[in-house]
Structure formats: C-alpha cells, structure tokens
Amino acid sequence: MDSSDKARLTGALKRESVKKNVAAIHVSGKLSLLQRKLSNVLLLNAYDTLTSQSSHRIDAQALCLMIGYNSNDIDTLKSALRGLAETVAEWDMLDEAGRQEWGVSALLSYAKLRGGVCEYAYSPALAEKLHDPKVFALINLNIQRQFTGGHALALYENCFRFVKTGSTGWWSLDIFRRLMGVDGSEYYQSYKHLNAKVIKPAVAEVNKVSDIIVTPETRKMGRAVSDIRFLIRRNPQLAIMNIDDGEGTRTTRTYARLMELGVSDRLARQWISEHGEDYVAGKIDYVAGQPEVRSPAKYLSRAISEDYVPPDTPKSDRAGDPAIKARAAKLKRVQELVQARSPTQRDADKRLFMSQLTTNSERLDFENHGWMSALNAEAIFQFWAELVPQDTE
C-alpha cells in the first residue's frame, strides 16, 4: 500500500455544516457558484486539522458529488481548483489583543489531483483565520447543493451568520457589491441594475431553497440608495422538510401503531424499512391477539425477528419471497462495490454518505451497521446507484 492509500480523511465530513470565518466570506464574493461550493466542501473536509496539518486530502469523485456536480469531467474540477488558487482572500479584523490586523492570501496555496484523490493546502495565516472559532457562519452543505446561482449562495452565506440577531445591519452599497463579487463592474454601479440582476433574483432563490427568509431594506442619501440591510428569519417550511425522513415512514398507520406500543422512533423505522409495512403490521396484529402479554414491544421484537405466526397458519417461506431475494442481491452487490474501492475511497464514501443523513437515528444506525444498515437501506442503494451507476443497474 502506498502513501496515498495510507492517508486518511478527517472526521469533519461527518458533519452537515462547516464553520465559515467571517473574513473568508467577505472576500470570496468573486467566486463562481461551483468554486464557492467547492471552497466550502474543502473547508469542511479540512476543518478539524486546519492548523495541525499542512495539507488535506479528499476523494475526487466524492468531492464532485458533495458539490452536486455529478460528472466525470475532471477538466471542470481542475478549472475550479485553479480558480481557488488564483483568488485572493483579504481580511481586515481585530486580533486577540484588539489590534487591527490586515492580511492577504490565496484561497488555496496549492491543489493537485493524483490517483483519484484531491490534495490541497491553505497558507498558515489563512488556515488560522478560517479556524478562528470566535466569528463564523455555519454553512449547511445539504442546503448549499440546492443553489443554482452564485449571487444567491453568496447572499445566503453573508446573511446566515446574522440569523440570531435578525438583521445584517446596514451595509454600504460598495461593501454589498464586494460581498456579491460585482464591485469591479461599471454596470452594477447603478442601483437599478444591481437590484434587478443581483438582489431580487438572489433573495428569491435564498427564500425558496434555504433555511432562512431574507427581506431587503434600503435607505437613501438624498434621492439615491446608499445602504442596504437584510432582515432574517428562519424558514419554517424547510424546517418541516428537514424533519421528514423522506420516505414518509412516520406518516404511516403502522408507524403510529408502533409508537402506541412504546417502540422507539429508530427501531420503528428500522423494522418498517427492513421488513416492509405489511409484514410489521401483521406482527402487530399477531401480538394484539395474544393474551396476557406483559411487554408488547419486547414480544413484538421477537415476533418480527422470528416470524411468529398463528399456530394454525403455515409459517411463511420468507426466504422465497422475490422482494427479499432482490433486497439480498442488492446488499451483496453493495458489499462487492465497497470491497472494490481503495481504502481512501472507502473512507470518503462513508463520510460522504454520513453527510447526507438528516437524523441522529440514521447516523447512529449507519455507525453501528455500516453499509448493512437496515434503517438506511434504500438511501444506501440510491447512493451506490449514483456513485457507480454502471454497476448497480
């Protein structure tokens, strides 16, 4: 095994959010949408070891999936990485002693692709600023993937860090143009053009796809708009979407009956996912027909795992069920695909999949059972179908 296989990715990809330093946000407005998403994912991957490691590594294919770029077009990835290396980050902030500190650095000091792995590094000075825990915004990568406009994502990043205060405070238009990456354009010196082409479309997209609602307000000096701020509140619709498990399991009658019996949410969803709603409902009916059962939930667990049926009913041949056979074949294929990946790729695959899970119960089940997690079975099949489509059809 060579050194590239021995290198391990950090544990930061288990999180769904990345700390984004205020200074870094303020100077990265000129990044394209793809570059901005790429910058956030690279930071998430490196965050835990930003100041202790000189370079960081991530599987290139996993990297493309995390930024929502489902393509093998490595030239586009190279171009995006080149853009980060050529983009200058500038910060102007107070240091620990309260003194003003100004600095400048390339966003990436270098990046290289080799053997399907992307290796990259930050300058020590920028790494220190990016890792500063005092001022940061939490950028949700699941939400980030939904954005299609660079200005919208830039607006989201710059507004989200003020969600607790409810307002960004007033920005001069010069500062706002800089945050949006249009400060070098003569066209956007006109507020009419800035509003029509940047502000309105960005606000509409943020309110549609993100977890916040923003409302712009302006103030004037004389007859001309001089400053802008954004009022911010949580988006209740997205909160509901995030709570839902995506499969509608919690809305079923079988799930409700399991809750009535005192079964935990995690176990209820696992049983329904693994065995199917009809099978679990049948076992609930069976347990309900048994007299003097002291612990229905415990008895139900045995009834499900051991396929309890009434004495006068022939035991079902579950092994011969076509659906069970198909499921077993999929699980076997997943195991084969996992084994075919390099150690570095396998580590990246796990972290990528973990980053897409939305509940603690899903993450816990995956941590305990890996790719054989019953609770996440359908999501696992879909993940591998997207990752290696030609091998999972």
Short mmCIF file of N, CA and C in Angstrom, two decimals, residues 12-20 40 43-45 47 137-143 156 160 211 355 363:
data_model
loop_
_atom_site.label_atom_id
_atom_site.label_comp_id
_atom_site.label_asym_id
_atom_site.label_seq_id
_atom_site.Cartn_x
_atom_site.Cartn_y
_atom_site.Cartn_z
N ALA A 12 -14.27 15.45 9.83
CA ALA A 12 -15.16 16.60 9.70
C ALA A 12 -16.31 16.35 8.75
N LEU A 13 -16.14 15.45 7.78
CA LEU A 13 -17.20 15.23 6.79
C LEU A 13 -18.43 14.57 7.40
N LYS A 14 -18.32 14.10 8.67
CA LYS A 14 -19.49 13.55 9.32
C LYS A 14 -20.51 14.64 9.62
N ARG A 15 -20.04 15.90 9.68
CA ARG A 15 -20.96 16.99 9.96
C ARG A 15 -21.65 17.44 8.67
N GLU A 16 -22.81 18.06 8.86
CA GLU A 16 -23.54 18.60 7.72
C GLU A 16 -23.19 20.05 7.48
N SER A 17 -22.53 20.68 8.46
CA SER A 17 -22.27 22.11 8.36
C SER A 17 -20.79 22.38 8.53
N VAL A 18 -20.36 23.49 7.95
CA VAL A 18 -18.95 23.88 8.02
C VAL A 18 -18.86 25.28 8.60
N LYS A 19 -17.89 25.47 9.49
CA LYS A 19 -17.65 26.81 10.02
C LYS A 19 -16.98 27.64 8.94
N LYS A 20 -17.56 28.79 8.63
CA LYS A 20 -17.00 29.66 7.60
C LYS A 20 -16.67 31.00 8.24
N ASN A 40 -16.34 25.57 0.15
CA ASN A 40 -16.98 25.16 1.40
C ASN A 40 -16.73 23.70 1.73
N LEU A 43 -13.18 23.15 2.84
CA LEU A 43 -13.00 23.63 4.21
C LEU A 43 -13.60 22.66 5.21
N LEU A 44 -14.78 22.12 4.91
CA LEU A 44 -15.41 21.14 5.79
C LEU A 44 -14.51 19.92 5.98
N ASN A 45 -13.96 19.44 4.88
CA ASN A 45 -13.10 18.26 4.93
C ASN A 45 -11.85 18.51 5.78
N TYR A 47 -11.40 20.99 8.17
CA TYR A 47 -11.58 21.86 9.33
C TYR A 47 -10.92 21.36 10.61
N ALA A 137 -19.82 31.55 10.37
CA ALA A 137 -21.18 31.20 9.99
C ALA A 137 -21.21 29.69 9.75
N LEU A 138 -22.33 29.07 10.00
CA LEU A 138 -22.47 27.63 9.75
C LEU A 138 -23.13 27.44 8.40
N ILE A 139 -22.37 26.92 7.44
CA ILE A 139 -22.89 26.73 6.10
C ILE A 139 -23.35 25.29 5.95
N ASN A 140 -24.64 25.08 5.74
CA ASN A 140 -25.20 23.75 5.61
C ASN A 140 -24.98 23.25 4.20
N LEU A 141 -24.20 22.17 4.05
CA LEU A 141 -23.85 21.69 2.71
C LEU A 141 -25.04 21.06 2.00
N ASN A 142 -25.97 20.49 2.76
CA ASN A 142 -27.17 19.95 2.12
C ASN A 142 -27.99 21.06 1.47
N ILE A 143 -28.03 22.22 2.13
CA ILE A 143 -28.73 23.37 1.56
C ILE A 143 -27.91 23.95 0.42
N TYR A 156 -26.72 34.12 0.87
CA TYR A 156 -27.05 33.19 1.96
C TYR A 156 -25.91 33.13 2.98
N PHE A 160 -26.67 34.35 6.75
CA PHE A 160 -26.95 33.30 7.74
C PHE A 160 -26.24 33.55 9.06
N ASP A 211 -32.81 27.61 4.49
CA ASP A 211 -33.49 27.54 5.78
C ASP A 211 -33.73 28.90 6.41
N SER A 355 -22.72 12.44 5.60
CA SER A 355 -23.06 13.86 5.50
C SER A 355 -24.45 14.09 4.93
N ARG A 363 -27.85 8.32 11.52
CA ARG A 363 -26.39 8.32 11.67
C ARG A 363 -25.94 7.22 12.62
#
